Coordinates of C-alpha atoms in Angstrom, one line a residue:
M1491 CA -39.7 60.2 -60.4
A1492 CA -36.1 60.0 -58.3
W1493 CA -34.6 57.9 -61.1
L1494 CA -35.8 60.8 -63.5
H1495 CA -34.1 63.4 -61.0
A1496 CA -30.8 61.2 -60.4
Y1497 CA -30.3 61.7 -64.7
R1498 CA -31.1 65.3 -64.9
R1499 CA -28.8 65.5 -62.1
F1500 CA -25.9 63.1 -63.4
F1501 CA -25.9 66.0 -66.9
V1502 CA -25.4 68.5 -64.7
V1503 CA -22.5 66.9 -63.0
A1504 CA -21.2 65.7 -66.1
W1505 CA -21.1 69.1 -67.4
Q1506 CA -18.7 70.3 -64.6
F1507 CA -16.4 67.4 -65.0
L1508 CA -16.4 66.5 -68.3
P1509 CA -13.7 69.1 -69.5
L1510 CA -11.3 68.2 -66.5
L1511 CA -11.6 64.0 -67.3
L1512 CA -10.7 65.4 -71.3
A1513 CA -7.8 67.2 -69.8
Y1514 CA -7.3 63.8 -67.9
A1515 CA -7.6 61.2 -70.8
R1516 CA -5.1 63.8 -73.0
D1517 CA -2.3 63.2 -70.3
R1518 CA -2.4 59.1 -70.6
R1519 CA -3.0 59.3 -74.6
R1520 CA -1.9 62.7 -76.2
Y1521 CA -4.7 62.4 -78.7
L1522 CA -7.3 60.8 -77.0
L1523 CA -7.7 57.1 -78.3
F1524 CA -3.7 56.7 -79.3
G1525 CA -0.3 58.5 -78.6
S1526 CA 2.7 58.4 -75.7
P1527 CA 1.6 59.8 -72.4
R1528 CA 1.8 63.5 -71.2
Q1529 CA 4.0 65.0 -68.6
V1530 CA 1.9 66.9 -66.8
D1531 CA 3.9 69.6 -64.0
V1532 CA 2.6 70.2 -60.6
E1533 CA 1.6 74.2 -61.7
T1534 CA -1.1 72.5 -63.7
Q1535 CA -2.1 69.7 -61.2
R1536 CA -2.6 73.0 -59.2
R1537 CA -4.7 74.7 -61.6
R1538 CA -7.0 71.5 -62.4
A1539 CA -7.3 70.7 -58.1
G1540 CA -8.1 74.5 -58.2
R1541 CA -11.5 73.9 -60.8
L1542 CA -11.9 70.7 -59.4
L1543 CA -12.4 72.7 -55.7
E1544 CA -15.1 75.0 -57.7
S1545 CA -17.0 72.1 -59.4
L1546 CA -17.6 70.7 -56.2
L1547 CA -18.8 73.5 -54.2
T1548 CA -21.4 74.1 -57.3
L1549 CA -22.7 71.1 -56.9
G1550 CA -23.6 71.6 -53.2
P1551 CA -23.0 69.1 -50.1
T1552 CA -22.6 65.6 -51.4
F1553 CA -19.8 66.8 -53.5
I1554 CA -18.6 68.7 -50.7
K1555 CA -18.2 65.8 -48.5
L1556 CA -16.7 64.0 -52.2
G1557 CA -13.9 66.3 -51.8
Q1558 CA -13.2 66.2 -48.0
L1559 CA -13.0 62.5 -48.5
L1560 CA -10.7 62.6 -51.6
S1561 CA -8.4 65.1 -49.4
T1562 CA -7.8 62.0 -47.2
R1563 CA -7.3 59.9 -50.4
P1564 CA -2.9 59.9 -51.6
D1565 CA -3.4 56.5 -53.6
V1566 CA -6.4 58.6 -56.2
L1567 CA -5.2 61.6 -56.1
P1568 CA -2.1 63.5 -56.5
P1569 CA -0.3 65.2 -53.8
A1570 CA -0.9 68.9 -55.5
Y1571 CA -5.1 68.1 -55.3
I1572 CA -4.7 66.7 -52.1
D1573 CA -3.2 69.9 -50.9
E1574 CA -6.1 72.0 -53.1
L1575 CA -9.2 69.6 -52.1
S1576 CA -7.7 69.8 -47.5
K1577 CA -8.8 73.6 -47.8
L1578 CA -12.4 72.4 -48.8
Q1579 CA -14.1 73.4 -45.7
D1580 CA -17.8 72.0 -44.4
E1581 CA -19.4 75.5 -44.3
V1582 CA -22.3 76.6 -47.1
P1583 CA -25.0 79.0 -45.6
P1584 CA -28.1 77.9 -43.5
A1585 CA -31.5 76.7 -44.8
E1586 CA -34.8 79.1 -44.2
W1587 CA -35.6 79.0 -40.8
E1588 CA -39.1 77.9 -41.8
D1589 CA -37.5 74.3 -43.9
A1590 CA -35.2 73.8 -40.6
R1591 CA -38.5 74.3 -38.4
Q1592 CA -40.6 71.6 -40.6
V1593 CA -37.8 68.7 -40.0
L1594 CA -37.7 69.8 -36.4
E1595 CA -41.7 69.4 -35.8
E1596 CA -42.0 66.8 -37.2
E1597 CA -39.1 64.7 -35.1
L1598 CA -40.3 66.4 -31.3
G1599 CA -43.4 68.2 -31.8
P1600 CA -44.2 71.9 -31.8
V1601 CA -40.8 74.0 -31.2
D1602 CA -42.6 76.5 -28.6
E1603 CA -43.9 73.2 -26.4
A1604 CA -40.3 71.4 -26.5
F1605 CA -37.9 74.5 -26.0
V1606 CA -38.3 77.2 -23.7
E1607 CA -36.5 79.5 -25.9
F1608 CA -35.3 78.8 -29.5
D1609 CA -32.9 81.6 -31.3
R1610 CA -33.9 81.2 -34.9
D1611 CA -30.6 82.7 -36.4
A1612 CA -28.1 79.5 -37.3
I1613 CA -25.2 79.6 -35.2
S1614 CA -23.3 77.6 -38.3
G1615 CA -24.2 75.8 -41.3
A1616 CA -22.9 72.8 -43.2
S1617 CA -23.5 70.7 -46.1
L1618 CA -25.9 68.2 -44.2
G1619 CA -26.9 70.1 -41.5
Q1620 CA -27.2 73.6 -39.5
V1621 CA -26.5 74.3 -35.8
Y1622 CA -29.2 76.9 -33.7
R1623 CA -28.5 78.1 -30.1
A1624 CA -31.9 77.1 -27.5
Y1625 CA -32.6 76.2 -24.0
V1626 CA -34.4 73.3 -22.4
D1627 CA -35.6 74.2 -19.1
D1628 CA -32.6 75.9 -17.7
R1629 CA -30.0 74.7 -19.6
L1630 CA -28.2 76.3 -22.3
V1631 CA -27.9 73.7 -25.5
A1632 CA -27.5 73.2 -28.5
V1633 CA -29.5 71.7 -31.6
K1634 CA -28.2 70.5 -34.6
V1635 CA -30.8 70.2 -37.3
R1636 CA -30.7 68.2 -40.0
R1637 CA -30.9 70.1 -43.5
P1638 CA -34.7 69.8 -45.0
D1639 CA -34.9 67.1 -48.0
I1640 CA -31.3 66.1 -48.2
E1641 CA -32.0 62.8 -47.9
S1642 CA -33.5 62.9 -51.6
L1643 CA -30.6 65.5 -52.8
V1644 CA -27.7 62.7 -51.5
E1645 CA -29.0 59.8 -53.0
A1646 CA -29.9 60.8 -56.0
D1647 CA -26.3 62.1 -56.3
L1648 CA -25.1 58.8 -54.9
R1649 CA -26.8 57.1 -57.9
V1650 CA -25.0 59.6 -60.2
V1651 CA -21.8 58.8 -58.5
K1652 CA -22.8 55.2 -59.5
F1653 CA -24.0 55.9 -63.3
S1654 CA -20.6 57.7 -63.5
L1655 CA -18.5 55.5 -61.9
P1656 CA -18.2 53.0 -65.5
L1657 CA -17.4 55.9 -67.2
L1658 CA -14.6 57.4 -65.2
L1659 CA -13.1 54.1 -64.6
R1660 CA -12.1 54.1 -68.1
F1661 CA -10.0 57.6 -68.0
V1662 CA -7.7 56.3 -65.0
G1663 CA -5.7 52.9 -65.1
E1664 CA -6.1 49.6 -63.5
A1665 CA -4.8 50.8 -60.0
R1666 CA -6.4 53.7 -59.5
A1667 CA -9.6 52.2 -60.6
F1668 CA -9.4 49.4 -58.0
S1669 CA -9.0 52.4 -55.6
L1670 CA -12.0 54.5 -57.4
E1671 CA -14.7 51.7 -57.3
N1672 CA -13.6 51.1 -53.1
L1673 CA -13.6 55.0 -52.6
A1674 CA -17.3 55.5 -54.0
D1675 CA -18.2 51.9 -51.6
E1676 CA -17.0 54.0 -48.8
F1677 CA -18.2 57.5 -49.9
A1678 CA -21.8 56.2 -49.9
K1679 CA -20.9 54.5 -46.5
T1680 CA -19.9 57.5 -44.7
I1681 CA -22.5 60.2 -46.1
R1682 CA -25.4 57.9 -44.5
E1683 CA -23.3 57.1 -41.6
E1684 CA -23.0 61.3 -40.8
M1685 CA -27.1 61.8 -42.0
D1686 CA -27.6 59.2 -39.1
Y1687 CA -27.5 61.9 -35.6
S1688 CA -28.4 58.3 -33.9
R1689 CA -24.7 56.7 -35.0
E1690 CA -22.7 60.4 -34.3
A1691 CA -24.8 60.6 -30.6
E1692 CA -23.5 57.0 -30.0
M1693 CA -19.8 57.8 -31.5
L1694 CA -19.9 61.1 -28.8
R1695 CA -20.8 59.4 -25.9
E1696 CA -18.7 56.8 -26.3
I1697 CA -15.7 59.3 -27.0
R1698 CA -16.7 61.6 -23.8
A1699 CA -16.7 58.3 -21.6
N1700 CA -13.6 57.5 -22.4
F1701 CA -12.0 61.1 -21.3
E1702 CA -14.4 61.7 -18.4
N1703 CA -11.7 61.7 -15.7
N1704 CA -9.6 63.7 -17.6
R1705 CA -10.1 67.4 -16.6
R1706 CA -8.1 68.9 -19.6
I1707 CA -10.5 67.3 -22.5
L1708 CA -14.2 68.9 -22.3
I1709 CA -17.1 66.9 -24.7
P1710 CA -20.8 68.0 -24.9
A1711 CA -23.5 66.0 -23.2
I1712 CA -26.0 64.1 -25.3
I1713 CA -30.0 65.3 -24.2
D1714 CA -31.7 62.2 -25.1
S1715 CA -35.2 63.2 -24.7
H1716 CA -34.1 65.9 -27.5
S1717 CA -32.4 64.1 -30.1
T1718 CA -33.4 61.8 -32.8
G1719 CA -32.0 60.5 -35.9
R1720 CA -32.1 64.2 -37.4
V1721 CA -32.1 66.2 -34.7
L1722 CA -29.3 65.6 -32.2
T1723 CA -29.5 68.3 -28.8
M1724 CA -26.6 68.6 -26.5
E1725 CA -25.2 71.0 -23.7
Y1726 CA -24.0 74.6 -24.9
V1727 CA -20.4 74.5 -24.3
G1728 CA -18.0 77.7 -25.2
G1729 CA -14.4 78.8 -25.9
T1730 CA -12.4 80.3 -28.1
K1731 CA -11.7 79.2 -31.3
I1732 CA -8.4 76.9 -31.3
S1733 CA -6.5 78.7 -33.7
N1734 CA -7.5 82.7 -32.5
T1735 CA -3.8 82.8 -31.3
R1736 CA -4.5 86.5 -30.4
K1737 CA -7.4 85.9 -27.7
L1738 CA -5.8 83.1 -26.2
D1739 CA -2.9 85.0 -25.6
E1740 CA -5.1 88.1 -24.1
L1741 CA -6.6 85.2 -21.9
E1742 CA -2.8 84.1 -20.6
I1743 CA -3.2 80.5 -21.6
D1744 CA -0.1 78.0 -22.0
R1745 CA -0.9 77.8 -26.2
S1746 CA 2.1 74.5 -25.6
A1747 CA 0.7 73.2 -23.4
V1748 CA -2.8 73.3 -25.3
A1749 CA -0.9 72.0 -27.9
E1750 CA 0.7 69.1 -26.1
T1751 CA -3.0 68.2 -24.8
L1752 CA -4.7 68.2 -28.3
Q1753 CA -1.7 65.8 -29.6
E1754 CA -2.1 63.2 -26.5
A1755 CA -6.3 63.3 -26.6
Y1756 CA -5.5 61.8 -30.1
L1757 CA -2.7 59.1 -29.4
Q1758 CA -5.5 57.9 -26.4
M1759 CA -8.1 57.9 -29.1
I1760 CA -6.2 56.0 -31.7
I1761 CA -3.7 54.0 -30.0
D1762 CA -5.7 52.7 -26.8
D1763 CA -9.4 53.7 -27.2
G1764 CA -10.0 52.7 -31.4
V1765 CA -12.6 55.6 -31.6
F1766 CA -11.5 58.8 -32.3
H1767 CA -13.4 62.2 -33.9
A1768 CA -12.0 62.3 -37.3
D1769 CA -12.3 66.4 -38.1
P1770 CA -9.6 68.0 -36.0
H1771 CA -10.0 71.9 -38.0
P1772 CA -9.7 74.6 -36.0
G1773 CA -14.0 74.9 -36.1
N1774 CA -14.5 72.0 -34.5
L1775 CA -12.4 72.9 -31.1
A1776 CA -12.0 75.3 -29.2
V1777 CA -10.2 76.0 -25.8
Q1778 CA -11.9 77.7 -22.6
E1779 CA -9.9 79.9 -20.0
D1780 CA -8.6 77.7 -17.9
G1781 CA -7.3 75.7 -21.3
T1782 CA -9.2 72.7 -21.6
I1783 CA -10.3 71.4 -24.9
V1784 CA -13.6 71.7 -26.1
F1785 CA -14.5 69.2 -29.5
Y1786 CA -17.6 70.0 -31.6
D1787 CA -19.0 68.0 -34.1
F1788 CA -18.5 64.0 -34.1
G1789 CA -20.1 63.7 -37.5
M1790 CA -17.0 62.1 -38.7
S1791 CA -15.6 59.7 -37.0
G1792 CA -13.7 56.5 -37.0
R1793 CA -12.9 53.3 -35.5
V1794 CA -9.4 51.2 -35.2
D1795 CA -8.9 48.2 -34.7
A1796 CA -6.8 46.0 -32.6
Y1797 CA -4.4 45.4 -35.3
V1798 CA -4.2 47.9 -37.2
Q1799 CA -3.4 50.2 -33.7
E1800 CA -0.9 47.9 -33.3
K1801 CA 1.2 48.5 -36.4
I1802 CA 0.3 52.6 -36.0
V1803 CA 2.5 52.0 -32.6
D1804 CA 5.1 50.3 -34.5
F1805 CA 5.1 53.1 -37.3
Y1806 CA 5.7 56.0 -34.7
V1807 CA 8.3 53.7 -32.4
A1808 CA 9.8 53.4 -35.6
V1809 CA 10.1 57.1 -36.6
A1810 CA 10.8 57.8 -33.1
N1811 CA 13.6 55.7 -33.4
Q1812 CA 14.8 56.8 -36.5
D1813 CA 14.8 52.8 -38.0
T1814 CA 13.7 53.1 -41.9
D1815 CA 14.0 49.3 -41.7
A1816 CA 10.9 49.0 -39.3
I1817 CA 8.7 52.4 -41.0
L1818 CA 8.9 50.2 -43.8
D1819 CA 7.9 47.2 -42.0
A1820 CA 5.1 48.6 -40.3
L1821 CA 4.0 49.9 -43.5
I1822 CA 4.0 47.0 -45.0
D1823 CA 2.1 45.5 -42.3
L1824 CA -0.7 48.4 -42.3
G1825 CA -1.3 47.5 -46.1
T1826 CA 0.0 51.3 -47.6
L1827 CA 3.2 49.3 -49.1
S1828 CA 3.1 46.9 -51.6
P1829 CA 5.3 43.8 -49.8
E1830 CA 7.4 43.5 -53.7
A1831 CA 8.3 47.0 -53.4
D1832 CA 12.1 47.9 -53.4
R1833 CA 13.3 47.9 -50.0
Q1834 CA 16.3 50.1 -51.1
V1835 CA 14.7 52.5 -52.8
M1836 CA 12.1 53.1 -50.4
G1837 CA 14.6 53.3 -46.9
D1838 CA 16.0 56.0 -49.0
V1839 CA 12.8 58.0 -49.6
M1840 CA 12.7 57.4 -45.9
E1841 CA 15.9 58.8 -44.9
L1842 CA 15.3 61.2 -46.9
A1843 CA 12.3 62.4 -45.5
I1844 CA 13.4 62.0 -42.3
A1845 CA 16.4 64.0 -43.2
D1846 CA 14.4 67.2 -45.3
A1847 CA 11.9 67.2 -42.0
R1848 CA 14.8 66.9 -39.3
G1849 CA 15.8 70.4 -37.7
E1850 CA 19.4 70.9 -35.8
E1851 CA 18.5 68.7 -33.0
I1852 CA 18.2 64.9 -33.7
E1853 CA 14.5 64.7 -32.7
Q1854 CA 13.1 67.8 -34.1
Y1855 CA 11.1 67.0 -37.2
R1856 CA 7.5 67.0 -38.3
V1857 CA 5.6 63.7 -38.8
Q1858 CA 3.1 65.8 -41.4
Q1859 CA 6.7 66.1 -43.7
I1860 CA 6.8 62.2 -43.2
V1861 CA 3.6 61.7 -43.7
S1862 CA 3.7 63.9 -46.8
Q1863 CA 6.5 62.0 -48.2
I1864 CA 5.1 58.6 -47.7
E1865 CA 2.0 59.9 -49.4
N1866 CA 3.8 61.0 -52.7
T1867 CA 5.6 57.6 -52.2
I1868 CA 1.8 56.1 -52.2
Y1869 CA 1.0 57.9 -55.1
E1870 CA 4.0 56.4 -57.6
F1871 CA 4.0 53.2 -56.7
P1872 CA 0.5 53.4 -56.0
L1873 CA -2.0 51.5 -53.6
R1874 CA -5.1 51.3 -52.0
L1875 CA -5.7 52.9 -48.2
P1876 CA -8.0 51.0 -45.8
S1877 CA -10.5 53.6 -45.0
N1878 CA -10.1 54.4 -41.3
L1879 CA -6.5 54.2 -42.2
A1880 CA -6.8 57.1 -44.8
L1881 CA -9.1 59.0 -42.0
V1882 CA -6.3 58.4 -39.3
L1883 CA -3.6 60.3 -42.0
R1884 CA -5.8 63.4 -42.1
V1885 CA -6.3 63.3 -38.8
A1886 CA -2.8 62.8 -38.0
T1887 CA -1.8 66.0 -40.5
V1888 CA -4.8 68.2 -39.5
V1889 CA -3.7 68.0 -35.9
E1890 CA -0.3 68.5 -36.0
G1891 CA -1.0 71.7 -38.4
V1892 CA -3.3 73.0 -35.3
C1893 CA -0.7 72.0 -33.1
V1894 CA 2.3 74.0 -35.1
T1895 CA -0.3 76.9 -34.9
L1896 CA -0.3 76.7 -31.1
D1897 CA 3.6 76.7 -31.0
P1898 CA 5.7 76.9 -33.8
D1899 CA 8.4 75.0 -31.8
F1900 CA 6.0 72.5 -31.4
D1901 CA 7.4 68.6 -31.2
F1902 CA 5.4 66.0 -32.6
I1903 CA 7.4 63.4 -32.3
E1904 CA 9.3 64.6 -28.6
T1905 CA 5.5 64.8 -27.6
A1906 CA 4.4 60.8 -29.3
T1907 CA 7.4 60.0 -27.6
E1908 CA 7.0 60.4 -24.5
Y1909 CA 3.4 59.2 -24.4
L1910 CA 4.2 55.9 -25.7
S1911 CA 7.0 55.4 -23.4
E1912 CA 4.7 56.4 -20.5
Q1913 CA 1.9 54.2 -21.7
G1914 CA 5.1 51.0 -22.1
Y1915 CA 4.8 51.1 -25.4
R1916 CA 8.2 51.5 -26.4
E1917 CA 9.3 49.1 -23.6
E1918 CA 6.8 46.7 -24.9
T1919 CA 8.4 46.8 -28.5
A1920 CA 11.9 46.2 -27.2
Q1921 CA 10.5 43.1 -25.7
Q1922 CA 8.6 42.0 -28.2
Y1923 CA 11.8 42.2 -30.7
A1924 CA 13.9 40.5 -28.0
E1925 CA 11.1 37.4 -27.6
E1926 CA 11.5 37.5 -31.6
A1927 CA 15.3 37.4 -31.6
G1928 CA 15.3 34.8 -29.4
Q1929 CA 12.5 32.7 -31.1
Q1930 CA 14.5 33.6 -34.8
F1931 CA 17.8 32.3 -32.8
W1932 CA 15.9 28.5 -32.2
R1933 CA 15.1 28.4 -34.9
S1934 CA 18.5 28.9 -37.0
A1935 CA 20.1 26.5 -34.5
Q1936 CA 17.3 23.7 -35.2
A1937 CA 18.0 24.7 -38.8
S1938 CA 21.9 24.3 -38.4
I1939 CA 21.3 20.4 -36.6
R1940 CA 19.0 19.6 -40.2
L1941 CA 21.1 21.3 -42.4
P1942 CA 23.3 18.2 -43.0
Q1943 CA 21.0 15.7 -43.0
T1944 CA 18.9 17.8 -46.3
A1945 CA 21.9 18.9 -47.7
D1946 CA 23.2 14.8 -47.8
R1947 CA 19.7 13.4 -49.3
T1948 CA 19.7 16.9 -51.5
L1949 CA 23.4 15.7 -53.0
G1950 CA 22.5 12.0 -53.0
R1951 CA 19.1 12.2 -55.2
L1952 CA 21.5 14.5 -57.9
E1953 CA 24.0 11.8 -58.3
R1954 CA 20.9 9.6 -59.0
G1955 CA 19.4 11.8 -61.6
D1956 CA 16.4 12.2 -59.6
V1957 CA 15.3 14.9 -59.4
T1958 CA 12.2 17.5 -60.7
I1959 CA 12.3 21.5 -61.3
N1960 CA 9.1 23.3 -61.2
V1961 CA 9.4 26.7 -62.6
D1962 CA 6.5 29.2 -62.1
V1963 CA 7.0 32.3 -64.3
Q1964 CA 5.2 35.3 -62.9
D1965 CA 4.2 37.4 -65.9
P1966 CA 1.9 40.1 -64.4
E1967 CA 2.1 42.9 -66.8
S1968 CA 1.6 40.1 -69.9
V1969 CA 5.3 40.8 -71.5
F1970 CA 4.9 37.2 -73.0
D1971 CA 1.6 38.0 -74.5
R1972 CA 3.1 41.4 -76.0
L1973 CA 5.7 39.1 -77.8
A1974 CA 3.9 36.4 -79.2
K1975 CA 1.4 39.9 -81.0
R1976 CA 4.2 41.2 -82.4
L1977 CA 5.7 37.5 -83.5
I1978 CA 2.4 37.4 -85.3
Y1979 CA 2.6 41.3 -86.9
G1980 CA 6.0 40.4 -88.3
L1981 CA 4.6 37.2 -89.8
L1982 CA 1.5 39.1 -91.1
L1983 CA 3.9 41.8 -92.6
S1984 CA 6.4 39.2 -94.1
V1985 CA 3.2 37.7 -95.9
M1986 CA 1.7 40.9 -97.0
L1987 CA 5.0 42.2 -98.3
V1988 CA 5.5 39.0 -100.1
S1989 CA 2.1 39.2 -101.4
T1990 CA 2.3 42.4 -102.5
S1991 CA 5.7 42.0 -104.2
I1992 CA 4.3 38.7 -106.2
I1993 CA 1.1 40.9 -107.1
F1994 CA 3.4 43.8 -108.4
A1995 CA 5.8 41.2 -110.5
F1996 CA 2.2 40.3 -112.6
R1997 CA 1.9 44.0 -113.1
A1998 CA -1.9 43.8 -111.0
W1999 CA -1.3 47.3 -109.5
E2000 CA -5.5 47.3 -108.2
P2001 CA -5.3 44.3 -106.7
A2002 CA -1.6 44.8 -105.0
V2003 CA -3.4 48.2 -102.8
V2004 CA -5.3 45.7 -100.6
P2005 CA -2.0 43.9 -99.5
A2006 CA -0.4 47.3 -99.5
L2007 CA -3.0 49.0 -97.0
L2008 CA -3.3 46.1 -94.5
S2009 CA 0.9 46.1 -94.5
L2010 CA 0.1 49.8 -93.3
V2011 CA -2.2 48.9 -90.3
I2012 CA 0.0 46.0 -89.0
V2013 CA 3.3 48.7 -89.4
F2014 CA 0.5 50.9 -87.4
L2015 CA 0.1 48.2 -85.0
L2016 CA 3.6 46.9 -84.7
Y2017 CA 4.6 50.4 -83.6
R2018 CA 2.1 50.5 -81.0
S2019 CA 3.2 47.8 -79.8
F2020 CA 6.5 48.9 -79.1
R2021 CA 5.7 52.2 -78.1
G2022 CA 3.5 51.5 -75.0
R2023 CA 5.0 51.8 -71.6
R2024 CA 7.6 49.1 -71.0
K2025 CA 7.1 46.9 -68.2
G2026 CA 9.3 44.0 -67.7
I2027 CA 7.9 41.0 -65.8
S2028 CA 9.9 42.6 -62.4
A2029 CA 10.3 45.7 -63.1
Q2030 CA 10.5 48.7 -60.4
P2031 CA 10.2 52.0 -60.1
Q2032 CA 12.8 53.6 -59.3
F2033 CA 13.7 56.9 -56.9
T2034 CA 16.8 58.8 -56.4
R2035 CA 16.9 61.4 -53.9
Q2036 CA 17.6 63.8 -57.0
N2037 CA 14.7 63.0 -58.9
L2038 CA 12.2 63.0 -55.6
R2039 CA 13.1 66.4 -54.7
K2040 CA 12.8 67.0 -58.6
R2041 CA 8.9 65.7 -57.7
R2042 CA 8.8 68.2 -55.4
G2043 CA 9.9 71.1 -56.6
E2044 CA 12.9 71.8 -55.1

């Protein structure tokens, strides 16, 4: 029955997405099966992204989560889609109380026995769960309950995604196809993890321990006796929503200080701790009367390994120093930029991004704008982002947006630079550069000693004619294959034309139709081979400041 439900669901999903897929297919080939590509303007992309957003909301919880994940993947979707999907909020009407009661009683026993008091009106509803207020003994708690039967719906939708993927891959290019296959696996893993409240509790405990001595950060404690894989109970901690600036002003809270605290907290999580809260939208952040920041909902959280942490530090230091070469090195090391990319072109992109984002003073610019420019470039080149790095990019942009809401003059770079300096990262990076420069100088000195001997041996072999040269031609775009096809088409066309001429010479009109038709087919194939995308063996995408600004709609 599960497979039957999945098949039914497949047709529902297909009905929602088919118009968009056909439109996208026509962008690649004007007449679906043949024709030149179409250029799509940003406004058209925004309209399509709006329709995609409506489809995701219509299809329910699983696809809402899919949309949120897609909003972190600029290597899969163009910037206009990313902007639209970033508006997708994980808020849906809560399920009926009786359905929630069933889950609670299956996990904890009768509600009246497990809790002293339980408010049956949910205080918030999300795609995978909903939250209630209750009392355990004399302690006010928040109880997060997984939606009833959500497991079967999610598994059915994951089967649909699996069924749909081979079809979807036919509508996209090879680079995007590779990213989509990885995205599907990542999505299945992510949504299953988010449904497991035991994992959320584990992540919450770890992050809470990392901020145990920080009085400016408050993370609710878990009530272990009332927590399972489908129910998560934690202490209830109130506060003012972090985006409610009017109320914060009434409470005389220093919003600039709150923004700085929030930014430093995320720098600590990503750079120092390696485990971070990955859903920092205003609904998951609150501020208490003394300026303490409260974090909620750790269902979406991630880890960063030591290597990625090191490269993120290199990136932040390079941005602070406005060192475009170091920025490119960090992006290549992180896997977000191809080592074969034209560094001169990418350097121009970075310079333009920094120049456009920078204010009157030298360090007043926004990392969000820089990341946005990088994301545009990633999509054009296009590249695959590691899953946790995609989350880090999303966190960086969302957090900076919250900080700017709190303080329009908030300077991310200044805060990040001070944090890196206080933690010794900038000095460590400078020392590392000095050590590398010393090692490079020593290697160069050794090479200069060996060079005369090597040159003498090489010249001797040249003089004796004892030199063999091996050439390995790289042809990733199959240029030679296309040239061979064109030669074959040309030869066949010549044969058909000669045959047609000879048959006509003997006035055999009907037999001449066959080679004549074959000639037309060969002419069409030859035409198509020249009308396809022209790629060379070492072709590189070209960017200029002017066409980059045009892409951005300026």
